[in-house]
Amino acid sequence: MANSVMNATILAELKSAVGEQGLIVDRNQVQTYECDGLTNFRTTPAAVVLPRTTAEVQAVVRVCARHAIPFVARGAGTGLSGGALPAEGCVVIGMARMNRVLAVDLENARITVEPGVTNTQVTERVRAAGYFYAPDPSSQTVCTIGGNLAENAGGAHCLKYGFTVTHVLGCEVVLPNGEVRWFGSEHGVVDALGYDLPGVFIGSEGTLGVATKAVLKIVRRPEAVQTLLAAFSTVTDAAQTVSDMIAAGMLPAAIEMMDRLSITAAEAAVHAGYPMCEALLLVELDGPRAEVDAQIDEVRALCAKNNAWEQRLAQTDAERVLVWKGRKAAFAAMGRIASHYIVQDGVIPRTALPKVLAKMQEMSDETGLRIANVFHAGDGNLHPMVLYDATVPGEEDRALILSYDILRLCVDAGGSITGEHGVGREKQCVMSYMFHEPDLATMQRVRHAFDPQNISNPEKVFPTPRLCGERRHGAYAPHPVEAAGIAEVF
């Protein structure tokens, strides 16, 4: 158990590590860091440090390790699962001042950055040379690369280009004992030998250490891009179109789906000009011009076959930007149609889309709570938003129960409780619905190999008896995907 005492000696050591300007202890100021994008949970940290270098991060972590004080690394605080929620008595390590692009190597298509660089800044730095950084979470204008590594961030274009882990060639990490190590290649060598330590670290939600540098792979801009809007009267028709595209061997850069509630909210916020319908598909193709021109005709034919009653191709870059602006603003836009909402992040097989979405509608009808859906249809990553009014007694509790029931529905369909938002504090209680004790124990052994004191972002990811009353005990039982012969556990 970590020591939560923050006495004058420890504060003096932290000040020595980051300087007086890099240490915040005033209660009014540290309250800024008491939550991330998930505001339901709040804990005021004992102190906040704002290091500027790896050496300063290392010095802070060594102080924490020496006194067994928990620490929580924080990027822009945009996470939606409480991954950057402070632990009681902890030191928050804010990475905002480590925001430099350290090197651009166009010849080898890579860029080296500090963790406080925003996702969009990476692309902006290489755009003029004809490159971009592919992972594009909806918060990309503000979220940082450090946070992207912690959560293995995705985005609309990860269907074709892959998640963050696909684009990190190496990363410098301050381990929980204060040692500095490189995972993967410091020089950006692709497929470096040895264990896939970047694969272990990326997506570990800050539980294995603090990233202080990252070598990222950048991608050549495609010759041509086409973005199509297609309006359907039923979710089933839209979902069938997605399946037909994949079955035809196409790999669009993105396939997104929005339902009527999401469209209503997005239109109220950004006036994207979406057709009002039950299911709207946004399909983006990119690549060589001849290939894109041929495939867009195929996509339009499949949309027509599945009863799309309107199809609209973006004619200019400005139109395409507006289409994406509406989609990426959808979460925030929910405030236009509901006073409160919970965003979830389940994943299901693409083929289960009609069945799962129909079941969600039943759950909505039964509870009387609206559910808006906007999601990455191409890879089955759902983002259902449960809308409620916290001023109505009991409604917030019912909304929370419904949101967890939706995650269980995803697991029952052969999916997962998270695709890109992480487990954090929010989904700890449903970890034991997806994993059994032997699985969780194995993960804990990995965690303890890096952090035997349990001080690096503690009380996250794993269920605890104090927080959860639904642990699944007993012998191993297979996940539905394993039982169906689709995946193996090894």
Coordinates of C-alpha atoms in Angstrom, one line a residue:
M1 CA 0.0 0.0 0.0
A2 CA 1.5 3.3 -1.0
N3 CA 2.2 5.9 1.6
S4 CA -0.1 8.9 1.1
V5 CA 1.8 11.2 3.4
M6 CA 3.2 14.2 1.6
N7 CA 5.4 15.9 4.2
A8 CA 7.7 18.9 3.9
T9 CA 10.8 16.7 3.2
I10 CA 9.1 15.1 0.2
L11 CA 7.9 18.4 -1.2
A12 CA 11.4 19.7 -0.9
E13 CA 12.7 16.8 -2.9
L14 CA 10.0 17.3 -5.6
K15 CA 10.9 21.0 -5.7
S16 CA 14.6 20.1 -6.2
A17 CA 13.6 17.8 -9.0
V18 CA 11.5 20.2 -11.1
G19 CA 12.3 23.7 -9.6
E20 CA 9.9 26.0 -7.8
Q21 CA 8.0 26.9 -11.0
G22 CA 7.4 23.2 -11.7
L23 CA 5.7 22.3 -8.5
I24 CA 2.1 23.0 -7.6
V25 CA 0.7 22.4 -4.1
D26 CA -1.8 25.1 -3.6
R27 CA -5.2 23.4 -3.1
N28 CA -7.1 25.7 -5.5
Q29 CA -4.5 25.1 -8.2
V30 CA -4.2 21.3 -7.8
Q31 CA -8.0 21.0 -8.1
T32 CA -7.5 21.6 -11.8
Y33 CA -6.1 18.1 -12.0
E34 CA -8.7 16.3 -10.0
C35 CA -10.3 14.6 -13.0
D36 CA -9.9 14.0 -16.7
G37 CA -12.6 13.9 -19.4
L38 CA -14.6 11.5 -17.2
T39 CA -15.9 14.0 -14.6
N40 CA -18.0 11.6 -12.5
F41 CA -14.8 10.6 -10.5
R42 CA -12.7 13.3 -8.8
T43 CA -9.7 13.0 -6.4
T44 CA -7.6 16.0 -5.5
P45 CA -3.8 15.1 -5.8
A46 CA -1.4 16.0 -3.1
A47 CA 0.9 17.7 -5.5
V48 CA 1.4 18.4 -9.3
V49 CA 4.8 18.6 -11.0
L50 CA 5.4 20.0 -14.5
P51 CA 8.7 18.6 -15.7
R52 CA 10.5 19.8 -18.8
T53 CA 12.9 17.0 -19.4
T54 CA 13.3 13.2 -19.1
A55 CA 15.8 13.9 -16.3
E56 CA 13.2 15.8 -14.3
V57 CA 10.6 13.1 -14.8
Q58 CA 13.2 10.6 -13.7
A59 CA 14.0 12.6 -10.6
V60 CA 10.3 12.9 -9.6
V61 CA 9.7 9.2 -10.1
R62 CA 12.7 8.4 -8.0
V63 CA 11.3 10.5 -5.2
C64 CA 8.0 8.7 -5.5
A65 CA 9.7 5.3 -5.5
R66 CA 11.9 6.1 -2.5
H67 CA 8.8 7.1 -0.4
A68 CA 6.3 4.7 -2.0
I69 CA 4.1 7.6 -3.2
P70 CA 1.7 6.9 -6.1
F71 CA 2.1 9.0 -9.2
V72 CA -0.2 9.5 -12.2
A73 CA 1.1 10.8 -15.5
R74 CA -1.3 13.2 -17.3
G75 CA -1.4 14.5 -20.9
A76 CA -4.2 16.9 -21.9
G77 CA -6.7 15.3 -19.6
T78 CA -9.1 14.4 -22.4
G79 CA -9.4 10.7 -21.6
L80 CA -12.9 9.4 -21.2
S81 CA -12.3 6.4 -18.8
G82 CA -10.7 8.1 -15.8
G83 CA -7.3 6.9 -16.7
A84 CA -5.7 10.1 -15.5
L85 CA -7.8 10.3 -12.4
P86 CA -5.4 11.0 -9.4
A87 CA -5.0 8.4 -6.7
E88 CA -5.4 9.5 -3.1
G89 CA -2.3 11.4 -1.9
C90 CA -0.6 11.0 -5.3
V91 CA 1.8 13.2 -7.4
V92 CA 0.4 14.1 -10.8
I93 CA 3.1 14.4 -13.4
G94 CA 1.8 16.8 -16.0
M95 CA 3.5 16.4 -19.3
A96 CA 2.3 19.7 -20.9
R97 CA 5.7 21.3 -20.9
M98 CA 7.4 18.4 -22.7
N99 CA 6.0 19.5 -26.0
R100 CA 8.8 19.6 -28.4
V101 CA 9.2 18.0 -31.8
L102 CA 12.7 16.6 -31.5
A103 CA 13.5 15.4 -35.0
V104 CA 11.9 14.9 -38.4
D105 CA 13.3 12.2 -40.6
L106 CA 11.3 12.3 -43.9
E107 CA 13.7 10.0 -45.7
N108 CA 12.8 7.2 -43.2
A109 CA 9.2 8.4 -42.7
R110 CA 9.5 9.0 -38.9
I111 CA 9.3 11.8 -36.4
T112 CA 10.5 11.9 -32.8
V113 CA 8.4 13.9 -30.3
E114 CA 7.9 14.5 -26.6
P115 CA 4.7 13.3 -24.9
G116 CA 3.1 16.7 -24.6
V117 CA 3.0 17.2 -28.4
T118 CA -0.7 17.1 -29.6
N119 CA -1.8 14.5 -32.1
T120 CA -2.6 17.2 -34.6
Q121 CA 0.7 18.9 -34.2
V122 CA 2.5 15.8 -35.5
T123 CA 0.6 16.0 -38.8
E124 CA 0.9 19.7 -39.0
R125 CA 4.7 19.4 -38.7
V126 CA 5.0 17.1 -41.8
R127 CA 1.9 18.1 -43.8
A128 CA 3.9 20.4 -46.2
A129 CA 6.2 17.5 -47.1
G130 CA 3.2 15.3 -48.0
Y131 CA 3.0 13.2 -44.9
F132 CA 0.5 12.7 -42.1
Y133 CA 0.2 10.8 -38.8
A134 CA -2.6 8.3 -39.1
P135 CA -4.2 7.7 -35.7
D136 CA -6.8 10.4 -35.4
P137 CA -9.0 10.3 -32.2
S138 CA -11.9 12.8 -32.2
S139 CA -10.0 14.9 -29.6
Q140 CA -6.9 15.0 -31.9
T141 CA -6.6 18.8 -31.8
V142 CA -6.0 18.7 -28.0
C143 CA -5.1 15.2 -26.9
T144 CA -1.3 14.4 -26.6
I145 CA 0.9 11.7 -27.9
G146 CA 1.7 10.6 -24.3
G147 CA -2.0 10.0 -23.7
N148 CA -2.4 8.3 -27.1
L149 CA 0.4 5.8 -26.1
A150 CA -1.3 5.2 -22.7
E151 CA -4.6 4.4 -24.2
N152 CA -3.5 3.0 -27.6
A153 CA -5.6 5.6 -29.2
G154 CA -7.4 4.9 -32.5
G155 CA -9.8 7.1 -34.5
A156 CA -11.8 6.9 -37.7
H157 CA -9.0 6.1 -40.0
C158 CA -7.6 3.2 -37.9
L159 CA -9.7 0.7 -39.9
K160 CA -7.0 1.0 -42.7
Y161 CA -4.0 2.4 -40.9
G162 CA -4.1 0.8 -37.5
F163 CA -4.0 2.0 -33.9
T164 CA -1.3 3.9 -32.1
V165 CA 0.7 0.8 -31.4
T166 CA 1.1 0.3 -35.2
H167 CA 2.8 3.7 -35.5
V168 CA 5.2 3.7 -32.6
L169 CA 8.7 2.5 -33.6
G170 CA 10.1 3.1 -30.2
C171 CA 9.6 5.0 -26.9
E172 CA 11.7 6.2 -24.0
V173 CA 10.1 5.3 -20.7
V174 CA 10.8 6.2 -17.1
L175 CA 10.1 3.0 -15.2
P176 CA 8.4 3.1 -11.8
N177 CA 11.8 2.6 -10.1
G178 CA 13.2 5.6 -11.9
E179 CA 15.3 3.8 -14.5
V180 CA 15.2 5.2 -18.0
R181 CA 14.8 2.6 -20.8
W182 CA 14.0 2.5 -24.5
F183 CA 11.3 0.1 -25.7
G184 CA 11.6 -0.7 -29.3
S185 CA 14.1 1.2 -31.4
E186 CA 15.6 4.5 -30.3
H187 CA 16.6 5.0 -34.0
G188 CA 13.2 4.1 -35.4
V189 CA 14.3 0.7 -36.9
V190 CA 11.2 -1.2 -38.0
D191 CA 10.6 -4.6 -36.4
A192 CA 13.6 -4.4 -34.0
L193 CA 14.5 -7.7 -32.5
G194 CA 13.6 -8.9 -29.0
Y195 CA 10.3 -8.9 -27.1
D196 CA 7.7 -6.5 -28.3
L197 CA 8.0 -4.2 -25.3
P198 CA 6.3 -1.3 -27.1
G199 CA 3.4 -3.6 -27.6
V200 CA 3.3 -4.3 -23.8
F201 CA 3.7 -0.6 -22.8
I202 CA 1.3 1.0 -25.3
G203 CA -2.2 0.7 -24.0
S204 CA -1.0 -0.1 -20.5
E205 CA -2.8 3.1 -19.3
G206 CA 0.2 4.5 -17.4
T207 CA 0.5 1.5 -15.1
L208 CA 4.0 0.5 -16.3
G209 CA 5.8 3.9 -16.3
V210 CA 5.9 7.3 -18.0
A211 CA 6.7 7.8 -21.7
T212 CA 9.1 10.7 -22.3
K213 CA 9.9 10.4 -26.0
A214 CA 8.3 8.5 -28.9
V215 CA 9.6 7.7 -32.4
L216 CA 6.5 7.7 -34.6
K217 CA 5.9 6.4 -38.1
I218 CA 4.4 8.9 -40.5
V219 CA 2.5 8.0 -43.7
R220 CA 2.6 9.5 -47.2
R221 CA -0.5 11.4 -48.1
P222 CA -2.6 9.4 -50.7
E223 CA -2.9 10.7 -54.2
A224 CA -6.7 10.9 -54.0
V225 CA -9.4 11.0 -51.3
Q226 CA -13.1 10.6 -51.7
T227 CA -15.7 11.0 -48.9
L228 CA -19.2 9.7 -49.4
L229 CA -22.3 10.3 -47.2
A230 CA -25.1 7.7 -47.6
A231 CA -28.5 7.9 -45.8
F232 CA -30.5 4.8 -44.8
S233 CA -33.9 4.3 -43.3
T234 CA -32.7 1.4 -41.1
V235 CA -29.6 0.5 -39.2
T236 CA -29.8 -3.0 -40.7
D237 CA -29.4 -1.7 -44.2
A238 CA -26.5 0.5 -43.3
A239 CA -24.8 -2.3 -41.4
Q240 CA -25.3 -4.7 -44.3
T241 CA -23.6 -2.2 -46.6
V242 CA -20.6 -2.2 -44.3
S243 CA -20.4 -6.0 -44.4
D244 CA -20.8 -6.0 -48.2
M245 CA -17.9 -3.6 -48.6
I246 CA -15.6 -5.7 -46.5
A247 CA -16.7 -8.9 -48.1
A248 CA -16.0 -7.3 -51.5
G249 CA -12.3 -7.0 -50.5
M250 CA -12.4 -3.2 -50.0
L251 CA -10.5 -1.5 -47.2
P252 CA -11.8 2.0 -46.9
A253 CA -9.8 4.5 -44.9
A254 CA -12.8 5.0 -42.7
I255 CA -16.4 3.7 -42.3
E256 CA -18.4 5.6 -39.7
M257 CA -22.0 5.4 -38.7
M258 CA -24.3 7.9 -37.0
D259 CA -27.9 7.4 -35.9
R260 CA -30.7 9.9 -35.8
L261 CA -30.0 11.2 -32.3
S262 CA -26.3 11.7 -33.1
I263 CA -27.1 13.5 -36.4
T264 CA -29.5 15.8 -34.6
A265 CA -26.9 16.7 -32.0
A266 CA -24.1 17.2 -34.6
E267 CA -26.3 19.4 -36.8
A268 CA -27.3 21.6 -33.9
A269 CA -23.6 22.1 -33.0
V270 CA -21.7 22.4 -36.3
H271 CA -24.4 22.5 -39.1
A272 CA -22.6 19.8 -41.2
G273 CA -25.5 19.5 -43.6
Y274 CA -26.2 15.8 -42.9
P275 CA -29.4 14.3 -44.2
M276 CA -31.7 13.4 -41.4
C277 CA -32.1 9.6 -41.3
E278 CA -32.1 6.6 -39.1
A279 CA -28.5 5.6 -40.1
L280 CA -25.9 7.7 -41.9
L281 CA -22.7 6.1 -43.3
L282 CA -19.5 8.2 -43.8
V283 CA -17.2 6.2 -46.1
E284 CA -13.8 7.5 -47.0
L285 CA -11.6 5.9 -49.6
D286 CA -8.0 6.9 -50.3
G287 CA -5.1 5.7 -52.4
P288 CA -4.1 5.9 -56.1
R289 CA -6.6 8.0 -58.0
A290 CA -7.6 5.2 -60.4
E291 CA -8.2 2.8 -57.6
V292 CA -10.2 5.3 -55.6
D293 CA -12.3 6.2 -58.6
A294 CA -13.1 2.6 -59.3
Q295 CA -13.9 1.7 -55.7
I296 CA -16.1 4.7 -55.0
D297 CA -18.4 3.5 -57.8
E298 CA -18.5 0.1 -56.2
V299 CA -19.4 1.6 -52.8
R300 CA -22.2 3.7 -54.3
A301 CA -23.6 0.6 -56.0
L302 CA -23.6 -1.3 -52.7
C303 CA -25.3 1.6 -50.9
A304 CA -28.0 1.7 -53.6
K305 CA -28.4 -2.1 -53.4
N306 CA -29.1 -1.7 -49.6
N307 CA -31.6 1.0 -50.1
A308 CA -29.7 4.2 -49.4
W309 CA -32.1 7.0 -50.3
E310 CA -29.5 9.7 -50.6
Q311 CA -25.8 9.6 -51.5
R312 CA -23.6 12.7 -51.5
L313 CA -20.0 12.9 -52.5
A314 CA -17.9 15.7 -51.0
Q315 CA -16.8 17.8 -53.9
T316 CA -14.1 19.9 -52.3
D317 CA -11.7 19.7 -49.4
A318 CA -13.8 22.2 -47.5
E319 CA -16.9 19.9 -47.8
R320 CA -14.9 17.0 -46.6
V321 CA -13.6 18.9 -43.6
L322 CA -17.2 19.8 -42.7
V323 CA -18.3 16.2 -43.0
W324 CA -15.6 15.2 -40.5
K325 CA -16.1 18.2 -38.3
G326 CA -19.7 17.0 -37.7
R327 CA -18.6 13.4 -36.9
K328 CA -15.7 14.4 -34.6
A329 CA -17.9 16.9 -32.7
A330 CA -20.6 14.3 -32.1
F331 CA -19.6 13.6 -28.5
A332 CA -19.4 17.2 -27.4
A333 CA -22.6 18.0 -29.4
M334 CA -24.6 15.7 -27.1
G335 CA -24.9 18.6 -24.8
R336 CA -27.3 20.1 -27.3
I337 CA -29.9 17.4 -26.8
A338 CA -29.2 16.2 -23.2
S339 CA -28.1 17.7 -20.0
H340 CA -26.0 14.7 -19.1
Y341 CA -24.6 11.7 -20.9
I342 CA -22.3 8.7 -20.5
V343 CA -20.0 7.7 -23.4
Q344 CA -19.2 4.0 -23.6
D345 CA -16.7 2.3 -25.8
G346 CA -17.6 -1.4 -26.6
V347 CA -16.4 -3.5 -29.5
I348 CA -18.3 -6.2 -31.4
P349 CA -17.8 -8.2 -34.5
R350 CA -19.0 -6.2 -37.6
T351 CA -21.5 -9.0 -38.4
A352 CA -23.2 -8.5 -35.0
L353 CA -24.0 -4.8 -35.6
P354 CA -27.7 -5.2 -36.5
K355 CA -28.4 -7.6 -33.6
V356 CA -26.5 -5.6 -31.0
L357 CA -28.0 -2.3 -32.1
A358 CA -31.5 -3.7 -32.0
K359 CA -30.9 -5.0 -28.5
M360 CA -29.7 -1.6 -27.4
Q361 CA -32.9 -0.1 -28.7
E362 CA -34.8 -2.6 -26.6
M363 CA -32.8 -1.7 -23.5
S364 CA -33.5 2.0 -24.2
D365 CA -37.2 1.3 -24.5
E366 CA -37.2 -0.7 -21.3
T367 CA -35.3 1.9 -19.2
G368 CA -36.8 5.0 -20.8
L369 CA -33.3 6.4 -21.4
R370 CA -32.2 7.5 -24.9
I371 CA -29.1 6.0 -26.4
A372 CA -27.3 7.8 -29.2
N373 CA -24.9 5.9 -31.4
V374 CA -21.9 7.2 -33.3
F375 CA -19.2 4.7 -34.0
H376 CA -16.5 3.2 -36.2
A377 CA -18.6 0.7 -38.1
G378 CA -15.7 -0.7 -40.1
D379 CA -14.1 -2.3 -37.0
G380 CA -17.2 -2.6 -34.8
N381 CA -16.0 -0.1 -32.2
L382 CA -19.3 1.3 -30.8
H383 CA -19.6 4.6 -28.9
P384 CA -23.1 4.4 -27.4
M385 CA -24.0 7.5 -25.4
V386 CA -26.6 7.1 -22.7
L387 CA -28.5 10.3 -22.2
Y388 CA -30.0 11.3 -18.9
D389 CA -30.9 14.1 -16.5
A390 CA -28.9 14.1 -13.3
T391 CA -31.5 16.3 -11.6
V392 CA -34.1 13.5 -11.8
P393 CA -33.6 11.4 -8.7
G394 CA -32.1 8.0 -9.5
E395 CA -31.7 8.6 -13.2
E396 CA -27.9 8.9 -13.1
D397 CA -27.7 5.5 -11.4
R398 CA -30.0 3.9 -14.0
A399 CA -27.9 5.4 -16.7
L400 CA -24.7 4.0 -15.2
I401 CA -26.3 0.5 -14.9
L402 CA -27.5 0.7 -18.5
S403 CA -24.1 1.7 -19.8
Y404 CA -22.5 -1.3 -18.1
D405 CA -25.2 -3.6 -19.4
I406 CA -24.3 -2.4 -22.9
L407 CA -20.7 -3.4 -22.3
R408 CA -21.8 -6.8 -21.1
L409 CA -23.9 -7.1 -24.3
C410 CA -20.8 -6.4 -26.3
V411 CA -18.8 -9.1 -24.5
D412 CA -21.7 -11.6 -25.0
A413 CA -21.6 -10.8 -28.7
G414 CA -17.9 -11.9 -28.8
G415 CA -16.5 -8.4 -28.4
S416 CA -14.7 -6.3 -25.8
I417 CA -15.4 -3.6 -23.1
T418 CA -13.2 -1.1 -24.8
G419 CA -11.8 -0.3 -28.2
E420 CA -9.8 2.9 -27.6
H421 CA -10.9 4.7 -24.5
G422 CA -9.2 2.3 -22.1
V423 CA -10.5 0.7 -18.9
G424 CA -9.2 3.4 -16.4
R425 CA -11.4 3.7 -13.4
E426 CA -14.6 3.6 -15.2
K427 CA -14.7 0.0 -16.5
Q428 CA -12.8 -1.8 -13.7
C429 CA -16.1 -3.4 -12.6
V430 CA -16.7 -5.1 -15.9
M431 CA -13.1 -6.4 -16.4
S432 CA -14.2 -9.5 -14.4
Y433 CA -17.1 -10.0 -16.8
M434 CA -14.7 -10.3 -19.7
F435 CA -11.7 -11.9 -18.0
H436 CA -11.5 -14.7 -15.4
E437 CA -9.3 -14.8 -12.4
P438 CA -6.4 -16.6 -14.1
D439 CA -6.4 -14.0 -16.9
L440 CA -6.4 -11.1 -14.5
A441 CA -3.7 -12.7 -12.3
T442 CA -1.4 -13.1 -15.4
M443 CA -1.9 -9.4 -16.2
Q444 CA -1.1 -8.5 -12.6
R445 CA 2.1 -10.4 -12.8
V446 CA 3.2 -8.4 -15.9
R447 CA 2.3 -5.2 -14.1
H448 CA 4.2 -6.2 -10.9
A449 CA 7.3 -7.1 -13.0
F450 CA 7.4 -3.4 -14.0
D451 CA 6.0 -1.9 -10.8
P452 CA 6.3 -4.1 -7.7
Q453 CA 5.4 -1.2 -5.4
N454 CA 2.2 -0.6 -7.3
I455 CA 2.8 3.2 -7.5
S456 CA 2.4 3.9 -11.2
N457 CA -1.2 5.0 -11.8
P458 CA -2.5 2.6 -9.1
E459 CA -6.2 1.6 -8.7
K460 CA -6.8 1.5 -12.5
V461 CA -7.7 -1.2 -14.9
F462 CA -7.9 -4.1 -12.5
P463 CA -11.1 -4.8 -10.4
T464 CA -10.8 -4.5 -6.7
P465 CA -13.1 -5.9 -4.1
R466 CA -13.5 -2.4 -2.6
L467 CA -14.7 -1.0 -5.9
C468 CA -16.5 -4.0 -7.5
G469 CA -18.9 -6.6 -6.1
E470 CA -19.0 -8.8 -9.1
R471 CA -15.7 -10.6 -9.4
R472 CA -16.0 -13.9 -11.2
H473 CA -14.3 -16.6 -9.2
G474 CA -13.4 -20.1 -10.1
A475 CA -11.8 -22.0 -12.9
Y476 CA -11.0 -20.6 -16.3
A477 CA -13.9 -20.3 -18.8
P478 CA -13.3 -19.3 -22.4
H479 CA -14.2 -15.9 -23.9
P480 CA -17.0 -16.2 -26.5
V481 CA -14.5 -15.4 -29.3
E482 CA -12.3 -18.3 -28.1
A483 CA -15.2 -20.6 -27.7
A484 CA -16.2 -19.8 -31.3
G485 CA -12.8 -20.8 -32.6
I486 CA -12.0 -17.3 -33.8
A487 CA -9.1 -16.7 -31.4
E488 CA -6.8 -18.6 -29.2
V489 CA -5.5 -18.0 -25.7
F490 CA -1.8 -18.7 -25.2

